[in-house]
Short mmCIF file of C-alpha atoms and ligand atoms in Angstrom, two decimals:
data_model
loop_
_atom_site.label_atom_id
_atom_site.label_comp_id
_atom_site.label_asym_id
_atom_site.label_seq_id
_atom_site.Cartn_x
_atom_site.Cartn_y
_atom_site.Cartn_z
CA MET A 281 133.15 57.40 80.59
CA ASN A 282 130.10 55.89 82.03
CA SER A 283 127.63 58.38 82.34
CA ALA A 284 128.35 58.65 78.20
CA GLU A 285 128.60 54.86 77.50
CA SER A 286 124.71 54.88 78.82
CA ALA A 287 123.51 57.46 77.22
CA ALA A 288 125.24 55.24 73.74
CA LEU A 289 123.00 52.26 75.06
CA GLU A 290 119.89 54.69 75.47
CA MET A 291 119.80 55.11 72.73
CA VAL A 292 119.63 52.27 70.94
CA LEU A 293 116.84 52.35 73.82
CA CYS A 294 115.46 54.72 72.01
CA GLU A 295 116.02 54.82 68.45
CA ARG A 296 113.79 50.62 69.03
CA GLY A 297 111.18 52.72 70.70
CA TRP A 298 111.56 51.87 74.57
CA LYS A 299 110.66 53.90 76.41
CA LYS A 300 111.35 54.44 80.07
CA SER A 301 109.40 52.73 82.68
CA SER A 302 107.60 54.56 85.44
CA ASN A 303 109.08 54.42 88.79
CA GLY A 304 106.97 51.04 90.57
CA GLY A 305 105.95 49.92 87.16
CA LYS A 306 106.97 46.69 86.13
CA PRO A 307 110.18 47.48 83.55
CA ASP A 308 110.48 44.97 80.61
CA LEU A 309 114.37 45.34 80.64
CA VAL A 310 116.62 46.18 83.15
CA LEU A 311 119.71 47.53 81.86
CA LEU A 312 123.30 48.58 84.14
CA ASN A 313 125.62 50.24 83.22
CA THR A 314 128.70 49.13 85.40
CA CYS A 315 131.57 50.56 86.71
CA SER A 316 134.55 48.68 88.35
CA VAL A 317 137.14 51.34 89.33
CA ARG A 318 136.30 51.63 92.73
CA GLN A 319 135.86 48.26 94.88
CA THR A 320 132.58 50.45 96.35
CA ALA A 321 131.62 50.39 92.47
CA GLU A 322 131.15 46.42 92.89
CA THR A 323 129.61 45.94 95.36
CA ARG A 324 126.83 48.22 95.41
CA LEU A 325 125.97 46.92 92.28
CA LYS A 326 125.52 43.11 93.40
CA GLY A 327 123.50 44.68 96.44
CA ARG A 328 121.26 45.91 93.02
CA LEU A 329 121.75 42.92 91.48
CA ALA A 330 120.16 40.76 94.67
CA GLN A 331 117.45 42.56 94.13
CA TYR A 332 116.86 42.34 90.65
CA GLU A 333 116.95 38.37 91.21
CA ALA A 334 113.88 38.38 94.15
CA LEU A 335 111.92 41.03 92.42
CA LYS A 336 111.88 38.60 89.05
CA LYS A 337 110.86 36.07 91.69
CA LYS A 338 108.44 37.97 92.53
CA TYR A 339 107.13 38.93 89.24
CA SER A 340 107.72 35.48 87.47
CA LEU A 341 104.91 33.74 89.50
CA SER A 342 101.93 36.39 87.94
CA ASP A 343 103.66 36.29 84.27
CA LYS A 344 103.49 32.58 84.10
CA ARG A 345 99.41 32.76 85.37
CA ASN A 346 99.41 36.03 83.00
CA GLY A 347 101.55 34.48 80.42
CA ASN A 348 103.95 37.57 80.49
CA ARG A 349 107.44 37.77 79.55
CA PRO A 350 109.56 37.73 82.77
CA PHE A 351 111.99 41.34 82.75
CA THR A 352 115.12 40.64 81.04
CA LEU A 353 117.89 41.92 82.48
CA VAL A 354 121.15 42.64 81.62
CA VAL A 355 124.45 43.67 82.64
CA ALA A 356 127.09 45.89 81.19
CA GLY A 357 130.02 47.68 80.69
CA CYS A 358 133.32 47.35 83.52
CA MET A 359 132.14 45.13 85.65
CA ALA A 360 130.47 43.24 82.59
CA SER A 361 134.10 43.25 80.69
CA ARG A 362 135.55 42.04 84.55
CA LEU A 363 133.43 39.06 85.34
CA GLY A 364 132.20 37.90 82.27
CA GLU A 365 129.82 35.03 82.42
CA GLY A 366 131.29 34.16 85.86
CA LEU A 367 128.95 37.49 87.01
CA LYS A 368 125.76 35.29 85.72
CA ALA A 369 126.54 32.45 86.90
CA ALA A 370 127.00 33.87 90.70
CA TYR A 371 123.50 35.82 89.51
CA PRO A 372 121.54 33.67 87.57
CA ALA A 373 118.54 36.20 86.80
CA ILE A 374 120.99 38.19 84.70
CA ASP A 375 120.19 37.04 81.27
CA TYR A 376 122.71 38.60 78.81
CA VAL A 377 126.36 39.79 80.74
CA MET A 378 127.50 42.82 77.77
CA GLY A 379 131.53 44.09 78.46
CA THR A 380 132.31 46.99 77.27
CA ALA A 381 133.41 46.30 73.86
CA SER A 382 130.27 44.26 73.36
CA ARG A 383 128.03 47.12 73.46
CA SER A 384 127.47 46.51 69.34
CA ILE A 385 125.08 43.18 70.47
CA PHE A 386 122.66 45.44 71.83
CA PRO A 387 121.22 45.80 69.39
CA ASP A 388 120.63 42.37 68.85
CA ILE A 389 120.01 41.11 72.67
CA LEU A 390 117.06 43.44 72.08
CA LYS A 391 115.70 42.13 69.33
CA ALA A 392 115.73 38.62 71.03
CA VAL A 393 113.89 40.39 74.04
CA GLU A 394 111.43 41.88 71.36
CA THR A 395 111.11 39.15 70.01
CA GLY A 396 110.59 36.16 72.52
CA THR A 397 113.36 34.37 71.43
CA SER A 398 117.05 34.48 72.98
CA TYR A 399 120.56 35.40 71.81
CA GLU A 400 123.87 33.78 72.01
CA ALA A 401 127.25 35.93 72.05
CA ASP A 402 130.52 34.93 70.94
CA GLY A 403 132.40 37.03 73.49
CA GLU A 404 133.75 40.48 73.80
CA PRO A 405 134.77 40.77 70.41
CA ALA A 406 138.71 41.85 69.56
CA VAL A 407 138.08 45.08 68.15
CA PHE A 408 136.13 47.59 70.34
CA SER A 409 134.42 49.52 67.94
CA PHE A 410 132.93 52.93 68.76
CA SER A 411 128.76 53.71 68.08
CA SER A 412 127.72 56.64 66.08
CA SER A 413 126.14 58.92 68.49
CA HIS A 414 126.25 59.63 72.18
CA LEU A 415 123.79 62.31 72.22
CA GLU A 416 121.47 61.83 75.11
CA GLU A 417 117.18 63.28 73.90
CA GLY A 418 117.15 66.97 74.39
CA ALA A 419 120.88 67.51 75.29
CA PHE A 420 122.65 70.96 74.41
CA ARG A 421 125.88 68.91 75.44
CA SER A 422 127.29 65.54 74.47
CA PHE A 423 130.42 63.37 74.61
CA VAL A 424 131.96 62.39 72.32
CA PRO A 425 134.32 59.37 72.80
CA ILE A 426 137.52 59.18 70.77
CA MET A 427 139.27 57.15 72.42
CA HIS A 428 138.44 53.78 74.49
CA GLY A 429 140.86 52.10 77.00
CA CYS A 430 144.27 52.62 78.03
CA ASP A 431 148.31 51.53 78.21
CA ASN A 432 149.81 53.22 80.80
CA PHE A 433 149.12 50.15 83.65
CA CYS A 434 148.99 52.90 86.71
CA SER A 435 149.40 50.32 89.56
CA TYR A 436 146.20 51.02 90.90
CA CYS A 437 143.75 50.43 88.10
CA VAL A 438 141.39 48.08 87.07
CA VAL A 439 141.17 49.97 83.48
CA PRO A 440 143.66 48.62 81.58
CA TYR A 441 142.68 44.97 82.11
CA VAL A 442 139.13 45.62 81.93
CA ARG A 443 139.15 47.89 79.27
CA GLY A 444 142.08 46.40 77.50
CA ARG A 445 144.08 48.54 75.44
CA GLU A 446 144.06 51.75 73.53
CA VAL A 447 142.21 51.37 70.94
CA CYS A 448 142.16 55.31 69.00
CA ARG A 449 138.68 56.62 66.86
CA SER A 450 139.78 57.70 63.10
CA PRO A 451 138.77 61.59 63.02
CA ARG A 452 136.40 60.85 59.90
CA SER A 453 134.39 59.16 62.99
CA VAL A 454 134.92 61.65 65.32
CA ALA A 455 133.52 64.39 62.57
CA GLU A 456 130.43 62.33 61.33
CA GLU A 457 130.05 61.99 65.18
CA ILE A 458 130.53 66.41 65.53
CA ALA A 459 128.70 67.12 62.30
CA LEU A 460 125.36 65.22 63.63
CA LEU A 461 125.79 67.24 67.16
CA ALA A 462 125.88 70.46 65.16
CA GLU A 463 122.58 69.92 63.17
CA ARG A 464 121.12 68.64 66.99
CA GLY A 465 122.12 72.46 67.98
CA VAL A 466 124.74 70.77 70.58
CA ARG A 467 126.25 74.33 72.43
CA GLU A 468 129.09 71.72 74.51
CA ILE A 469 131.16 69.19 73.58
CA THR A 470 133.45 66.83 75.42
CA LEU A 471 135.99 64.72 73.19
CA LEU A 472 136.67 61.37 76.36
CA GLY A 473 139.18 58.85 75.98
CA GLN A 474 141.15 56.97 79.48
CA ASN A 475 143.64 58.76 78.42
CA VAL A 476 143.19 61.92 75.16
CA ASN A 477 146.59 62.93 75.18
CA SER A 478 147.63 59.79 73.99
CA TYR A 479 145.40 60.15 71.11
CA ARG A 480 147.12 59.07 67.78
CA TYR A 481 145.42 57.30 64.89
CA GLU A 482 147.23 55.98 61.54
CA ASP A 483 146.16 54.95 58.40
CA GLU A 484 147.05 55.86 54.98
CA ASN A 485 146.10 59.26 54.79
CA GLY A 486 149.45 59.49 57.89
CA THR A 487 149.15 60.09 60.82
CA VAL A 488 147.10 62.81 63.43
CA ASP A 489 147.64 62.80 66.75
CA PHE A 490 146.16 64.71 69.82
CA PRO A 491 146.78 68.15 68.85
CA GLY A 492 146.81 67.29 65.49
CA LEU A 493 142.34 66.43 66.20
CA LEU A 494 142.34 69.58 68.20
CA ARG A 495 143.16 71.35 65.29
CA MET A 496 141.31 69.52 63.58
CA VAL A 497 138.14 69.53 66.52
CA ALA A 498 138.32 73.50 65.97
CA ALA A 499 138.22 73.83 62.47
CA TRP A 500 134.69 71.73 62.71
CA THR A 501 133.06 73.75 64.74
CA ARG A 502 133.75 77.07 63.81
CA GLY A 503 130.61 78.50 62.91
CA SER A 504 127.85 76.12 64.36
CA SER A 505 125.89 75.40 67.24
CA ILE A 506 129.10 74.33 69.43
CA ALA A 507 130.69 77.27 70.87
CA TRP A 508 132.56 75.29 74.15
CA ILE A 509 134.80 71.74 73.71
CA ARG A 510 136.04 70.53 76.12
CA PHE A 511 138.55 66.98 76.76
CA LEU A 512 138.54 63.95 79.39
CA SER A 513 140.97 62.90 81.21
CA ALA A 514 144.58 64.80 80.42
CA ASN A 515 147.40 62.13 81.57
CA PRO A 516 150.10 65.22 82.80
CA LYS A 517 152.58 63.21 81.54
CA ASP A 518 151.01 63.03 77.83
CA LEU A 519 150.22 66.95 77.79
CA SER A 520 152.31 68.36 75.41
CA GLY A 521 153.54 71.18 74.21
CA GLU A 522 151.80 71.52 71.24
CA THR A 523 147.96 70.84 73.19
CA ILE A 524 148.86 74.11 74.91
CA ALA A 525 149.58 75.83 72.00
CA VAL A 526 146.10 74.54 69.98
CA MET A 527 143.74 75.88 73.29
CA ALA A 528 145.38 78.99 73.63
CA GLU A 529 144.89 79.90 70.19
CA ASN A 530 141.42 78.37 70.07
CA ALA A 531 139.31 79.80 71.84
CA CYS A 532 136.48 76.91 71.82
CA PHE A 533 137.84 75.51 73.98
CA CYS A 534 137.00 75.74 77.08
CA ARG A 535 139.21 77.76 79.84
CA HIS A 536 139.66 74.42 82.20
CA ILE A 537 141.58 71.63 82.50
CA HIS A 538 140.84 68.26 84.80
CA LEU A 539 144.59 67.63 85.51
CA PRO A 540 144.62 64.57 87.63
CA VAL A 541 148.02 64.45 89.54
CA GLN A 542 147.14 62.15 92.61
CA HIS A 543 150.14 63.18 94.68
CA GLY A 544 152.74 64.53 95.32
CA SER A 545 155.65 62.75 96.94
CA ASP A 546 157.64 61.61 94.47
CA SER A 547 158.58 58.57 95.55
CA VAL A 548 154.77 57.93 95.79
CA LEU A 549 153.92 59.40 91.80
CA ALA A 550 156.68 56.56 91.44
CA ALA A 551 155.15 53.52 92.94
CA MET A 552 151.70 54.16 91.55
CA ASN A 553 153.78 54.21 88.17
CA ARG A 554 152.41 57.53 86.94
CA ARG A 555 155.82 58.55 85.04
CA TYR A 556 155.68 62.36 85.87
CA THR A 557 157.33 63.63 88.70
CA ARG A 558 156.81 66.59 90.63
CA LYS A 559 158.30 69.09 89.43
CA SER A 560 157.36 67.90 85.78
CA PHE A 561 153.41 67.91 86.97
CA PHE A 562 155.19 72.23 88.38
CA GLN A 563 156.53 72.97 85.00
CA LEU A 564 153.25 71.44 83.19
CA VAL A 565 151.00 73.79 85.03
CA GLU A 566 153.44 76.82 84.57
CA ASP A 567 152.61 76.79 81.67
CA LEU A 568 149.23 76.14 80.86
CA ARG A 569 148.94 79.48 83.55
CA LYS A 570 151.60 81.52 81.25
CA ALA A 571 149.81 80.43 77.82
CA MET A 572 145.85 80.49 79.38
CA PRO A 573 146.00 83.33 82.43
CA SER A 574 142.44 81.91 82.97
CA LEU A 575 142.75 79.19 83.41
CA SER A 576 140.78 76.75 86.09
CA LEU A 577 141.95 72.93 87.64
CA SER A 578 141.12 70.45 88.62
CA THR A 579 142.51 66.81 89.72
CA ASP A 580 142.24 63.48 91.45
CA ILE A 581 144.02 62.54 94.23
CA LEU A 582 144.47 59.46 95.45
CA VAL A 583 146.12 59.18 99.20
CA GLY A 584 147.04 55.95 101.09
CA PHE A 585 148.62 54.45 98.87
CA PRO A 586 150.71 51.33 100.44
CA GLY A 587 153.94 53.07 101.91
CA GLU A 588 153.27 56.20 102.51
CA THR A 589 155.03 58.10 104.20
CA GLU A 590 153.65 61.20 107.05
CA GLU A 591 156.58 62.85 104.69
CA ASP A 592 154.79 61.78 101.23
CA LEU A 593 151.33 63.12 102.64
CA GLU A 594 153.27 66.79 103.47
CA ALA A 595 154.31 66.57 99.88
CA VAL A 596 150.62 66.62 98.63
CA LEU A 597 149.62 69.33 100.87
CA ASP A 598 152.03 71.38 99.56
CA LEU A 599 151.65 70.75 95.75
CA MET A 600 148.30 71.65 96.86
CA GLU A 601 148.89 74.90 98.08
CA GLN A 602 151.42 75.51 94.90
CA VAL A 603 149.48 74.97 92.50
CA ARG A 604 145.46 75.14 93.93
CA PHE A 605 143.66 73.49 92.48
CA LEU A 606 140.21 74.71 91.75
CA TYR A 607 138.27 71.29 93.10
CA SER A 608 139.94 67.79 93.43
CA TYR A 609 138.47 64.79 93.68
CA MET A 610 139.99 63.29 97.02
CA TYR A 611 139.83 59.60 97.37
CA HIS A 612 141.73 57.23 99.25
CA TYR A 613 143.39 53.91 97.80
CA ASN A 614 141.45 50.30 98.29
CA PRO A 615 143.45 47.32 96.63
CA ARG A 616 142.17 45.91 94.04
CA GLU A 617 142.86 42.50 92.94
CA GLY A 618 144.68 41.87 90.27
CA THR A 619 146.77 45.41 89.86
CA ALA A 620 150.27 45.69 90.92
CA ALA A 621 149.78 47.69 94.15
CA PHE A 622 147.71 44.71 94.81
CA ASP A 623 150.85 42.89 96.53
CA LEU A 624 152.89 46.12 97.32
CA PRO A 625 153.80 46.04 101.35
CA GLY A 626 153.09 48.42 103.93
CA ARG A 627 149.26 49.13 103.94
CA ILE A 628 148.55 51.94 105.46
CA PRO A 629 145.66 51.50 108.05
CA GLU A 630 142.17 52.65 107.05
CA LYS A 631 141.53 54.40 110.50
CA THR A 632 145.25 56.75 108.75
CA LYS A 633 144.09 56.17 105.26
CA ARG A 634 140.26 58.52 106.86
CA GLU A 635 142.74 60.62 108.51
CA ARG A 636 145.09 61.73 105.46
CA LEU A 637 141.33 62.01 103.25
CA SER A 638 140.73 64.43 105.43
CA ARG A 639 143.77 66.28 105.73
CA VAL A 640 143.25 66.43 101.76
CA ILE A 641 139.85 67.34 102.35
CA ALA A 642 139.88 70.43 104.07
CA LEU A 643 142.70 71.85 102.37
CA GLN A 644 140.87 71.61 99.15
CA LYS A 645 137.53 73.31 100.83
CA LYS A 646 139.83 76.45 101.58
CA HIS A 647 141.66 76.43 98.50
CA THR A 648 138.00 76.22 96.38
CA ALA A 649 136.10 79.72 98.89
CA GLU A 650 139.61 81.06 98.06
CA ALA A 651 139.49 81.15 94.36
CA LEU A 652 136.08 81.53 93.62
CA GLU A 653 135.81 84.43 96.35
CA LYS A 654 138.08 86.15 94.47
CA ARG A 655 135.81 85.71 91.42
CA LEU A 656 133.49 88.44 92.57
CA GLY A 657 132.52 90.79 90.66
CA ARG A 658 133.55 89.28 87.50
CA GLN A 659 131.28 88.75 84.16
CA GLU A 660 130.81 85.23 82.89
CA MET A 661 128.91 83.34 79.88
CA VAL A 662 127.67 80.54 81.43
CA LEU A 663 125.71 77.54 79.40
CA ILE A 664 122.76 77.37 81.22
CA GLU A 665 122.28 73.84 82.28
CA GLY A 666 118.84 73.37 84.13
CA ILE A 667 116.37 75.03 86.96
CA SER A 668 118.72 75.97 90.06
CA ARG A 669 117.40 73.05 92.90
CA LYS A 670 116.46 75.36 95.38
CA ASN A 671 114.67 77.34 93.78
CA ALA A 672 112.30 77.09 90.43
CA ASP A 673 112.58 81.04 89.69
CA GLU A 674 116.62 80.25 89.64
CA LEU A 675 118.16 79.13 86.47
CA ILE A 676 121.23 77.21 87.06
CA GLY A 677 124.62 77.89 84.14
CA ARG A 678 128.40 76.62 84.12
CA THR A 679 131.16 78.83 83.18
CA GLU A 680 133.81 77.53 81.12
CA ARG A 681 136.42 77.68 84.13
CA ASP A 682 134.12 74.86 85.19
CA GLU A 683 132.44 77.18 87.94
CA MET A 684 128.12 76.75 89.23
CA ALA A 685 126.01 79.59 89.41
CA VAL A 686 122.06 80.31 89.73
CA PHE A 687 120.11 83.70 88.83
CA PRO A 688 116.84 84.41 88.12
CA GLY A 689 115.03 83.04 84.57
CA THR A 690 113.05 80.80 83.22
CA ARG A 691 112.77 76.94 82.01
CA GLU A 692 113.60 78.26 77.84
CA LYS A 693 116.60 79.34 78.09
CA ILE A 694 118.34 76.61 78.59
CA GLY A 695 120.78 74.76 76.73
CA SER A 696 121.52 79.18 75.42
CA PHE A 697 124.36 80.63 77.21
CA ALA A 698 124.31 83.91 79.64
CA GLY A 699 126.31 86.55 80.58
CA VAL A 700 126.17 87.37 84.69
CA THR A 701 128.30 88.76 86.96
CA LEU A 702 128.78 86.67 89.61
CA HIS A 703 127.36 88.76 92.83
CA SER A 704 128.23 86.47 95.80
CA LEU A 705 128.44 83.09 96.89
CA LYS A 706 126.75 80.53 98.40
CA GLY A 707 128.57 77.65 99.54
CA HIS A 708 130.62 76.66 95.75
CA THR A 709 127.42 77.90 94.24
CA PHE A 710 127.79 81.45 92.21
CA ARG A 711 124.60 83.54 92.84
CA ALA A 712 124.73 85.97 89.75
CA GLU A 713 122.34 88.44 87.41
CA GLN A 714 122.23 87.88 84.26
CA VAL A 715 123.88 90.92 82.26
CA ASN A 716 122.92 89.74 78.93
S1 SF4 B 251 145.76 55.94 83.02
FE1 SF4 B 251 145.99 55.55 84.90
S2 SF4 B 251 144.91 55.90 86.78
FE2 SF4 B 251 144.25 56.50 84.51
S3 SF4 B 251 142.65 54.99 83.41
FE3 SF4 B 251 144.89 54.26 82.50
S4 SF4 B 251 145.89 53.31 84.35
FE4 SF4 B 251 144.04 53.81 84.94
#
C-alpha cells in the first residue's frame, strides 16, 4: 500500500518538473512517506526525523548567507495521520504533515515551496479521494488502488484508526486508470486495498462487489498489454466462492493469492477478531485449490499474541503443515497503543515470542524449499523484472505463482514475458533457461 502511495506522490513531483536529488547533494524537499503498522517503523522514522532536523540546522547558516531557501520537510502517510500536528510540535524541522486522506493537498504544498510562500491546510479532509494514477516512471507493473481504509478492527491492528473506514473507488475511476496503464504498455497490475474482498460500490447504476469488479477488470484488460492481474490483501473471512469462480474462469488472474491467516488456533483467531476459524480457512484453501490446482498460497503469521499457549503455537505449526504455504511473512506480536489487544492480559515474554517465531520460520523455510523442489523441470512464463543483482548478464523474472527465476539475458528484455525452464535452485530462486 505504502509503495503505491509513494509512487503516486512521486508522480505528482515528476509532473511538476521535480527531479530526484543525487546522493549527497542538498535537497530542496524531503518527503517521508510513513507507516504506523509496526512500532519499529515508527521508531525508525523518528530516528530519520532527528537526522533531517540536524541536516536542516547544518544547512540553515549557509542558506541564510547565500539567500537560499532551507529545504522543506514533508511527512506523509499513516504516521502523519496518527500523530498529526503533534508530530510537527515534536520535530519543529517538519514543515508539512500530510495524512493518508490529505494527499490531494500535495500539489498545493509544492506550489508553496516553488513560489517561496507557505500553505495552511485545513486538517484531514472528511472524504478520501483516489489520485488518478500510480504508475512509477518506466514501470511495467503498477498498483491500482480500489479501496482505502478498513472496517475490520482486528484487535492488534492500528490501520482502521489511522486510515479510517473503508472507502471504495468507483468502477469508472478504476477503468480510467487501467485504460491509462494499458496505453502506457503496462504488463501487470495489482488491485490494491486493505481488504479487497469487501469492495462494494453503489451508485444510481447499481452495486458492484469484488467479484463483479474482477469480471469488469478482466473484460477491460482483454486484448490489451495487461496480461497478468493480482490483488492484495484478501482477508480470508470475505473471500467468496464467486471470487474464486471468476479467478478460475479468467486466466488473466495470476495463480497466486496472499491469504493472511495470522494464526492457527481458534481461540487466538477469536481474540484477534479475525472472524474465521481454522476449519473455515481449511475449507477456503480446499475450494481455491480445487478450482485452481496450480495456485500458490502465501500468508502472514503473527505469533506471541497475548494469552497464546504452547498448544496454540502447535496449532499454528499444524495449520502450516496442512496448508503448505509457498512463503509467509512471519512476525511476533508487539502491543500497539490504541488497539483493543493493547489491554489484553497474558502478554508473552519477549524471549518466548522470539523462540516461537523462530520455530515458525524454520518450518516455513522447510516448506518453501520443498515446494520449490517440486517445481524443478517445469516450464513457466515469467515477467522479466530486471537484471540479476549477482550477475549483470542475467535477468530476473517472476512467475505468476510469485516465484523468482534467473536466466541469461539482456537488459532490453526487461518488462517483457519469457518462457523458461526451471532447472535448479539457489536458495529460494530458480536457475532457469529461456525457451521462448
Ligand atoms: S483486515 Fe485487520 S489486519 Fe488487515 S488492515 Fe484491517 S484491521 Fe488491519
